[in-house]
PDB file of C-alpha atoms in Angstrom:
ATOM      1  CA  UNK A   1     -40.982   0.004  10.508  1.00 40.00           C
ATOM      2  CA  UNK A   2     -41.266  -3.069   8.275  1.00 45.00           C
ATOM      3  CA  UNK A   3     -38.562  -5.673   8.720  1.00 49.00           C
ATOM      4  CA  UNK A   4     -36.049  -5.656   5.857  1.00 56.00           C
ATOM      5  CA  UNK A   5     -36.679  -8.323   3.229  1.00 69.00           C
ATOM      6  CA  UNK A   6     -34.421 -11.365   3.532  1.00 81.00           C
ATOM      7  CA  UNK A   7     -31.276 -11.047   1.439  1.00 91.00           C
ATOM      8  CA  UNK A   8     -31.124 -13.061  -1.772  1.00 94.00           C
ATOM      9  CA  UNK A   9     -28.328 -15.612  -1.616  1.00 96.00           C
ATOM     10  CA  UNK A  10     -26.450 -18.176  -3.659  1.00 97.00           C
ATOM     11  CA  UNK A  11     -25.443 -21.245  -1.633  1.00 97.00           C
ATOM     12  CA  UNK A  12     -22.777 -23.926  -2.104  1.00 97.00           C
ATOM     13  CA  UNK A  13     -23.760 -26.899   0.073  1.00 97.00           C
ATOM     14  CA  UNK A  14     -21.081 -28.899   1.878  1.00 97.00           C
ATOM     15  CA  UNK A  15     -20.119 -32.242   0.356  1.00 95.00           C
ATOM     16  CA  UNK A  16     -20.796 -33.985   3.678  1.00 96.00           C
ATOM     17  CA  UNK A  17     -22.453 -33.180   7.021  1.00 95.00           C
ATOM     18  CA  UNK A  18     -23.036 -29.441   7.575  1.00 97.00           C
ATOM     19  CA  UNK A  19     -21.288 -28.330  10.808  1.00 97.00           C
ATOM     20  CA  UNK A  20     -20.064 -24.812   9.946  1.00 98.00           C
ATOM     21  CA  UNK A  21     -20.976 -21.857   7.702  1.00 98.00           C
ATOM     22  CA  UNK A  22     -19.089 -19.220   5.726  1.00 98.00           C
ATOM     23  CA  UNK A  23     -20.655 -15.940   4.564  1.00 98.00           C
ATOM     24  CA  UNK A  24     -18.878 -14.277   1.605  1.00 98.00           C
ATOM     25  CA  UNK A  25     -19.840 -10.649   0.864  1.00 98.00           C
ATOM     26  CA  UNK A  26     -19.312  -9.425  -2.715  1.00 98.00           C
ATOM     27  CA  UNK A  27     -17.751  -6.125  -3.795  1.00 97.00           C
ATOM     28  CA  UNK A  28     -19.759  -3.035  -4.778  1.00 96.00           C
ATOM     29  CA  UNK A  29     -22.041  -3.465  -7.787  1.00 96.00           C
ATOM     30  CA  UNK A  30     -21.671  -7.254  -7.821  1.00 97.00           C
ATOM     31  CA  UNK A  31     -24.100  -9.980  -6.640  1.00 97.00           C
ATOM     32  CA  UNK A  32     -23.750 -13.137  -4.552  1.00 98.00           C
ATOM     33  CA  UNK A  33     -24.032 -15.230  -7.714  1.00 98.00           C
ATOM     34  CA  UNK A  34     -21.447 -13.000  -9.413  1.00 98.00           C
ATOM     35  CA  UNK A  35     -18.912 -13.462  -6.586  1.00 98.00           C
ATOM     36  CA  UNK A  36     -19.502 -17.230  -6.592  1.00 98.00           C
ATOM     37  CA  UNK A  37     -19.005 -17.393 -10.383  1.00 98.00           C
ATOM     38  CA  UNK A  38     -15.823 -15.261 -10.194  1.00 98.00           C
ATOM     39  CA  UNK A  39     -14.275 -17.619  -7.617  1.00 98.00           C
ATOM     40  CA  UNK A  40     -15.434 -20.625  -9.658  1.00 97.00           C
ATOM     41  CA  UNK A  41     -13.649 -19.224 -12.748  1.00 98.00           C
ATOM     42  CA  UNK A  42     -10.417 -18.708 -10.780  1.00 97.00           C
ATOM     43  CA  UNK A  43     -10.457 -22.170  -9.137  1.00 97.00           C
ATOM     44  CA  UNK A  44     -12.080 -23.978 -12.110  1.00 97.00           C
ATOM     45  CA  UNK A  45     -14.656 -25.213  -9.588  1.00 96.00           C
ATOM     46  CA  UNK A  46     -16.838 -23.899  -6.757  1.00 97.00           C
ATOM     47  CA  UNK A  47     -15.147 -23.104  -3.453  1.00 97.00           C
ATOM     48  CA  UNK A  48     -16.545 -26.168  -1.715  1.00 97.00           C
ATOM     49  CA  UNK A  49     -15.793 -27.852   1.628  1.00 97.00           C
ATOM     50  CA  UNK A  50     -16.666 -31.188   3.173  1.00 96.00           C
ATOM     51  CA  UNK A  51     -18.494 -29.682   6.182  1.00 97.00           C
ATOM     52  CA  UNK A  52     -18.837 -25.925   5.533  1.00 98.00           C
ATOM     53  CA  UNK A  53     -21.820 -24.333   3.781  1.00 98.00           C
ATOM     54  CA  UNK A  54     -20.760 -21.289   1.703  1.00 98.00           C
ATOM     55  CA  UNK A  55     -23.345 -18.483   1.467  1.00 98.00           C
ATOM     56  CA  UNK A  56     -23.016 -15.629  -1.045  1.00 98.00           C
ATOM     57  CA  UNK A  57     -25.708 -13.024  -0.229  1.00 98.00           C
ATOM     58  CA  UNK A  58     -26.577 -10.134  -2.570  1.00 98.00           C
ATOM     59  CA  UNK A  59     -26.732  -6.551  -1.304  1.00 97.00           C
ATOM     60  CA  UNK A  60     -30.043  -4.771  -2.043  1.00 96.00           C
ATOM     61  CA  UNK A  61     -29.797  -2.041  -4.695  1.00 95.00           C
ATOM     62  CA  UNK A  62     -29.598   1.479  -3.239  1.00 94.00           C
ATOM     63  CA  UNK A  63     -28.451   4.920  -4.401  1.00 93.00           C
ATOM     64  CA  UNK A  64     -24.629   5.039  -4.311  1.00 96.00           C
ATOM     65  CA  UNK A  65     -23.026   8.463  -3.934  1.00 95.00           C
ATOM     66  CA  UNK A  66     -19.697   7.665  -5.719  1.00 93.00           C
ATOM     67  CA  UNK A  67     -21.847   6.793  -8.784  1.00 94.00           C
ATOM     68  CA  UNK A  68     -23.709  10.143  -8.564  1.00 93.00           C
ATOM     69  CA  UNK A  69     -26.644   8.502  -6.771  1.00 93.00           C
ATOM     70  CA  UNK A  70     -27.239   5.747  -9.349  1.00 94.00           C
ATOM     71  CA  UNK A  71     -28.673   2.535  -7.919  1.00 95.00           C
ATOM     72  CA  UNK A  72     -26.105  -0.172  -7.217  1.00 96.00           C
ATOM     73  CA  UNK A  73     -25.903  -3.405  -5.207  1.00 97.00           C
ATOM     74  CA  UNK A  74     -23.758  -2.020  -2.389  1.00 97.00           C
ATOM     75  CA  UNK A  75     -23.652  -2.995   1.296  1.00 97.00           C
ATOM     76  CA  UNK A  76     -23.611   0.664   2.343  1.00 97.00           C
ATOM     77  CA  UNK A  77     -23.155   4.140   0.924  1.00 96.00           C
ATOM     78  CA  UNK A  78     -19.893   6.084   0.890  1.00 96.00           C
ATOM     79  CA  UNK A  79     -19.427   9.834   0.659  1.00 94.00           C
ATOM     80  CA  UNK A  80     -16.439   9.024  -1.574  1.00 92.00           C
ATOM     81  CA  UNK A  81     -14.008   6.148  -2.157  1.00 92.00           C
ATOM     82  CA  UNK A  82     -11.390   7.328   0.303  1.00 93.00           C
ATOM     83  CA  UNK A  83     -10.153   6.337   3.749  1.00 94.00           C
ATOM     84  CA  UNK A  84     -10.029   9.992   4.773  1.00 94.00           C
ATOM     85  CA  UNK A  85     -13.712  10.902   5.069  1.00 94.00           C
ATOM     86  CA  UNK A  86     -16.578  10.097   7.494  1.00 95.00           C
ATOM     87  CA  UNK A  87     -18.383   6.756   7.214  1.00 97.00           C
ATOM     88  CA  UNK A  88     -22.015   6.619   6.089  1.00 96.00           C
ATOM     89  CA  UNK A  89     -22.896   5.004   9.402  1.00 96.00           C
ATOM     90  CA  UNK A  90     -26.680   4.956   8.924  1.00 96.00           C
ATOM     91  CA  UNK A  91     -26.475   2.673   5.870  1.00 96.00           C
ATOM     92  CA  UNK A  92     -23.751   0.530   7.485  1.00 97.00           C
ATOM     93  CA  UNK A  93     -25.845  -0.066  10.606  1.00 96.00           C
ATOM     94  CA  UNK A  94     -28.970  -0.810   8.588  1.00 95.00           C
ATOM     95  CA  UNK A  95     -27.130  -3.531   6.648  1.00 96.00           C
ATOM     96  CA  UNK A  96     -25.624  -4.928   9.861  1.00 96.00           C
ATOM     97  CA  UNK A  97     -29.215  -5.658  10.916  1.00 95.00           C
ATOM     98  CA  UNK A  98     -29.974  -7.469   7.634  1.00 95.00           C
ATOM     99  CA  UNK A  99     -26.794  -9.540   7.879  1.00 97.00           C
ATOM    100  CA  UNK A 100     -27.492 -10.355  11.532  1.00 97.00           C
ATOM    101  CA  UNK A 101     -30.694 -12.031  10.292  1.00 96.00           C
ATOM    102  CA  UNK A 102     -28.530 -14.147   7.969  1.00 96.00           C
ATOM    103  CA  UNK A 103     -26.272 -15.200  10.879  1.00 98.00           C
ATOM    104  CA  UNK A 104     -29.354 -16.009  12.968  1.00 97.00           C
ATOM    105  CA  UNK A 105     -30.720 -18.208  10.145  1.00 96.00           C
ATOM    106  CA  UNK A 106     -27.578 -20.354  10.413  1.00 97.00           C
ATOM    107  CA  UNK A 107     -27.852 -20.520  14.217  1.00 98.00           C
ATOM    108  CA  UNK A 108     -31.493 -21.657  13.827  1.00 97.00           C
ATOM    109  CA  UNK A 109     -30.170 -24.423  11.545  1.00 94.00           C
ATOM    110  CA  UNK A 110     -28.087 -25.709  14.458  1.00 96.00           C
ATOM    111  CA  UNK A 111     -24.733 -24.065  13.639  1.00 98.00           C
ATOM    112  CA  UNK A 112     -22.952 -22.604  16.687  1.00 97.00           C
ATOM    113  CA  UNK A 113     -21.928 -18.966  16.325  1.00 97.00           C
ATOM    114  CA  UNK A 114     -18.259 -19.837  16.830  1.00 97.00           C
ATOM    115  CA  UNK A 115     -18.609 -22.084  13.749  1.00 98.00           C
ATOM    116  CA  UNK A 116     -19.545 -19.156  11.459  1.00 98.00           C
ATOM    117  CA  UNK A 117     -16.978 -17.118   9.489  1.00 98.00           C
ATOM    118  CA  UNK A 118     -17.693 -13.879   7.634  1.00 98.00           C
ATOM    119  CA  UNK A 119     -15.673 -11.906   5.128  1.00 98.00           C
ATOM    120  CA  UNK A 120     -15.616 -10.571   1.630  1.00 98.00           C
ATOM    121  CA  UNK A 121     -13.982  -8.725  -1.233  1.00 98.00           C
ATOM    122  CA  UNK A 122     -13.459  -4.941  -1.220  1.00 98.00           C
ATOM    123  CA  UNK A 123     -16.582  -3.295   0.259  1.00 98.00           C
ATOM    124  CA  UNK A 124     -17.709  -6.787   1.366  1.00 98.00           C
ATOM    125  CA  UNK A 125     -14.631  -7.096   3.572  1.00 98.00           C
ATOM    126  CA  UNK A 126     -15.271  -3.657   5.077  1.00 98.00           C
ATOM    127  CA  UNK A 127     -18.869  -4.660   5.799  1.00 98.00           C
ATOM    128  CA  UNK A 128     -17.690  -7.905   7.448  1.00 98.00           C
ATOM    129  CA  UNK A 129     -15.322  -5.996   9.752  1.00 98.00           C
ATOM    130  CA  UNK A 130     -18.158  -3.702  10.907  1.00 98.00           C
ATOM    131  CA  UNK A 131     -20.484  -6.646  11.452  1.00 98.00           C
ATOM    132  CA  UNK A 132     -18.031  -8.816  13.391  1.00 98.00           C
ATOM    133  CA  UNK A 133     -16.021  -6.314  15.422  1.00 98.00           C
ATOM    134  CA  UNK A 134     -18.953  -4.101  16.433  1.00 97.00           C
ATOM    135  CA  UNK A 135     -21.858  -6.562  16.775  1.00 97.00           C
ATOM    136  CA  UNK A 136     -20.703 -10.209  16.596  1.00 97.00           C
ATOM    137  CA  UNK A 137     -17.402 -10.593  18.401  1.00 97.00           C
ATOM    138  CA  UNK A 138     -18.089 -14.305  19.017  1.00 96.00           C
ATOM    139  CA  UNK A 139     -17.817 -15.339  15.345  1.00 98.00           C
ATOM    140  CA  UNK A 140     -15.032 -17.754  14.347  1.00 98.00           C
ATOM    141  CA  UNK A 141     -13.108 -15.200  12.282  1.00 98.00           C
ATOM    142  CA  UNK A 142     -13.162 -12.459   9.649  1.00 98.00           C
ATOM    143  CA  UNK A 143     -11.482 -12.150   6.244  1.00 98.00           C
ATOM    144  CA  UNK A 144     -11.019  -9.004   4.167  1.00 98.00           C
ATOM    145  CA  UNK A 145      -9.691  -9.148   0.591  1.00 98.00           C
ATOM    146  CA  UNK A 146      -8.625  -5.801  -0.954  1.00 98.00           C
ATOM    147  CA  UNK A 147     -10.579  -3.986   1.792  1.00 98.00           C
ATOM    148  CA  UNK A 148     -10.142  -1.062   4.175  1.00 98.00           C
ATOM    149  CA  UNK A 149     -11.742   0.901   6.993  1.00 98.00           C
ATOM    150  CA  UNK A 150     -11.939   4.697   7.094  1.00 97.00           C
ATOM    151  CA  UNK A 151      -9.501   6.491   9.404  1.00 95.00           C
ATOM    152  CA  UNK A 152     -12.009   7.260  12.176  1.00 95.00           C
ATOM    153  CA  UNK A 153     -14.037   4.085  11.655  1.00 97.00           C
ATOM    154  CA  UNK A 154     -16.788   3.176  14.120  1.00 97.00           C
ATOM    155  CA  UNK A 155     -14.997  -0.195  14.296  1.00 98.00           C
ATOM    156  CA  UNK A 156     -11.969   1.470  15.904  1.00 97.00           C
ATOM    157  CA  UNK A 157     -14.181   3.418  18.315  1.00 96.00           C
ATOM    158  CA  UNK A 158     -15.965   0.199  19.377  1.00 96.00           C
ATOM    159  CA  UNK A 159     -12.715  -1.698  19.922  1.00 96.00           C
ATOM    160  CA  UNK A 160     -11.255   1.081  22.087  1.00 94.00           C
ATOM    161  CA  UNK A 161     -14.044   0.279  24.585  1.00 91.00           C
ATOM    162  CA  UNK A 162     -13.699  -3.479  24.276  1.00 87.00           C
ATOM    163  CA  UNK A 163     -11.935  -6.040  26.452  1.00 83.00           C
ATOM    164  CA  UNK A 164     -13.306  -9.357  25.151  1.00 87.00           C
ATOM    165  CA  UNK A 165     -11.488 -11.844  22.902  1.00 92.00           C
ATOM    166  CA  UNK A 166     -11.935 -10.834  19.251  1.00 96.00           C
ATOM    167  CA  UNK A 167     -12.224 -12.892  16.041  1.00 97.00           C
ATOM    168  CA  UNK A 168      -8.978 -13.288  14.109  1.00 98.00           C
ATOM    169  CA  UNK A 169      -8.599 -11.254  10.888  1.00 98.00           C
ATOM    170  CA  UNK A 170      -7.187 -12.743   7.673  1.00 98.00           C
ATOM    171  CA  UNK A 171      -6.394  -9.945   5.232  1.00 98.00           C
ATOM    172  CA  UNK A 172      -5.080  -9.991   1.644  1.00 98.00           C
ATOM    173  CA  UNK A 173      -4.177  -7.056  -0.577  1.00 98.00           C
ATOM    174  CA  UNK A 174      -2.443  -6.513  -3.914  1.00 98.00           C
ATOM    175  CA  UNK A 175       0.329  -3.909  -4.005  1.00 97.00           C
ATOM    176  CA  UNK A 176      -0.822  -2.725  -7.468  1.00 97.00           C
ATOM    177  CA  UNK A 177      -4.407  -1.973  -6.314  1.00 97.00           C
ATOM    178  CA  UNK A 178      -5.379   1.414  -7.779  1.00 96.00           C
ATOM    179  CA  UNK A 179      -8.930   1.569  -6.355  1.00 95.00           C
ATOM    180  CA  UNK A 180      -8.341   0.560  -2.727  1.00 97.00           C
ATOM    181  CA  UNK A 181      -4.709   1.455  -2.132  1.00 97.00           C
ATOM    182  CA  UNK A 182      -2.477  -1.134  -0.474  1.00 97.00           C
ATOM    183  CA  UNK A 183      -1.537   1.494   2.145  1.00 97.00           C
ATOM    184  CA  UNK A 184      -5.236   1.780   3.178  1.00 98.00           C
ATOM    185  CA  UNK A 185      -5.380  -1.968   3.789  1.00 98.00           C
ATOM    186  CA  UNK A 186      -2.053  -1.924   5.623  1.00 98.00           C
ATOM    187  CA  UNK A 187      -3.177   0.971   7.855  1.00 98.00           C
ATOM    188  CA  UNK A 188      -6.437  -0.887   8.660  1.00 98.00           C
ATOM    189  CA  UNK A 189      -4.424  -3.964   9.631  1.00 98.00           C
ATOM    190  CA  UNK A 190      -2.085  -1.970  11.897  1.00 98.00           C
ATOM    191  CA  UNK A 191      -4.967  -0.161  13.600  1.00 98.00           C
ATOM    192  CA  UNK A 192      -6.892  -3.360  14.312  1.00 98.00           C
ATOM    193  CA  UNK A 193      -3.737  -5.069  15.598  1.00 97.00           C
ATOM    194  CA  UNK A 194      -3.089  -2.126  17.960  1.00 96.00           C
ATOM    195  CA  UNK A 195      -6.669  -2.523  19.280  1.00 96.00           C
ATOM    196  CA  UNK A 196      -6.213  -6.176  20.203  1.00 96.00           C
ATOM    197  CA  UNK A 197      -7.197  -8.061  17.030  1.00 97.00           C
ATOM    198  CA  UNK A 198      -4.985 -10.983  16.005  1.00 97.00           C
ATOM    199  CA  UNK A 199      -4.318 -10.128  12.356  1.00 98.00           C
ATOM    200  CA  UNK A 200      -2.395 -11.398   9.344  1.00 97.00           C
ATOM    201  CA  UNK A 201      -1.811  -9.408   6.146  1.00 98.00           C
ATOM    202  CA  UNK A 202      -0.886 -11.342   3.000  1.00 98.00           C
ATOM    203  CA  UNK A 203       0.699  -9.143   0.329  1.00 98.00           C
ATOM    204  CA  UNK A 204       0.382  -9.957  -3.370  1.00 97.00           C
ATOM    205  CA  UNK A 205       2.904  -8.102  -5.571  1.00 96.00           C
ATOM    206  CA  UNK A 206       1.518  -6.809  -8.902  1.00 93.00           C
ATOM    207  CA  UNK A 207      -2.070  -7.778  -7.999  1.00 97.00           C
ATOM    208  CA  UNK A 208      -4.578  -5.030  -8.812  1.00 97.00           C
ATOM    209  CA  UNK A 209      -8.130  -4.743  -7.359  1.00 97.00           C
ATOM    210  CA  UNK A 210      -8.901  -8.410  -7.997  1.00 97.00           C
ATOM    211  CA  UNK A 211      -8.638 -11.941  -6.625  1.00 97.00           C
ATOM    212  CA  UNK A 212      -5.927 -14.478  -7.468  1.00 97.00           C
ATOM    213  CA  UNK A 213      -5.815 -18.245  -7.278  1.00 97.00           C
ATOM    214  CA  UNK A 214      -2.947 -18.226  -4.743  1.00 97.00           C
ATOM    215  CA  UNK A 215      -4.935 -15.835  -2.563  1.00 98.00           C
ATOM    216  CA  UNK A 216      -8.087 -17.997  -2.612  1.00 98.00           C
ATOM    217  CA  UNK A 217      -6.067 -21.156  -1.889  1.00 97.00           C
ATOM    218  CA  UNK A 218      -4.481 -19.401   1.127  1.00 98.00           C
ATOM    219  CA  UNK A 219      -7.919 -18.259   2.241  1.00 98.00           C
ATOM    220  CA  UNK A 220      -9.309 -21.815   1.954  1.00 98.00           C
ATOM    221  CA  UNK A 221      -6.469 -23.162   4.123  1.00 98.00           C
ATOM    222  CA  UNK A 222      -7.192 -20.499   6.765  1.00 98.00           C
ATOM    223  CA  UNK A 223     -10.947 -21.215   6.642  1.00 98.00           C
ATOM    224  CA  UNK A 224     -10.413 -24.918   7.380  1.00 97.00           C
ATOM    225  CA  UNK A 225      -7.983 -24.013  10.181  1.00 97.00           C
ATOM    226  CA  UNK A 226     -10.642 -21.767  11.796  1.00 97.00           C
ATOM    227  CA  UNK A 227     -13.524 -24.176  11.077  1.00 98.00           C
ATOM    228  CA  UNK A 228     -12.026 -27.673  11.353  1.00 96.00           C
ATOM    229  CA  UNK A 229     -14.145 -30.723  10.629  1.00 92.00           C
ATOM    230  CA  UNK A 230     -15.829 -32.015  13.773  1.00 79.00           C
ATOM    231  CA  UNK A 231     -15.406 -35.657  14.630  1.00 68.00           C
ATOM    232  CA  UNK A 232     -18.682 -37.480  13.991  1.00 58.00           C
ATOM    233  CA  UNK A 233     -20.541 -38.038  17.255  1.00 55.00           C
ATOM    234  CA  UNK A 234     -20.742 -41.750  17.974  1.00 47.00           C
ATOM    235  CA  UNK A 235     -24.167 -42.947  19.076  1.00 46.00           C
ATOM    236  CA  UNK A 236     -24.102 -44.985  22.281  1.00 42.00           C
TER     237      UNK A 236
END
């Protein structure tokens, strides 16, 4: 079978020497450029770091069942937008392969795997949890904003068989979210915690299915904590 085409991406270069990378996965129907622009509008500037490259890939368009099979830029298909139905595991696993190529590109550029963070908004956060907790448990951390996993998620099944140290999860969710209910995010957090993941859940009262400035500022602080600047190597 032909290798999947490389994912299109929008990149924010670090201001200084590149020693770590962050992969931000957009929500369903969006693009990498769209997610970058949204964050830029909220912060009044790009989310930029001294030493961390920020990569916003775009999901390839595919038929999306909740939109009656219309093509949409989604990381995977869903049978419906609910936490109480089976996962479309075939499309999830296919995209895990494409995103693994993206991680490997960073490693080829000299970035250690424990200096790479992955996360995203809504479906992007769900995708990141599958990618990290099933296939890349040596990443620096995972973030999930307004995201959830289905009740019998393959992530939970994988972690039941796992005994290695897992990446920390930083989760945010608005209590007024009408698309991905706060309770779905809370249940995901509790399940992952019970399976050995170090998790935090930041609650935003009155926030719907969206991002807020306070949330992104909190996320940025956590990112720098997980990916601190490395002291410049002195040449002998």
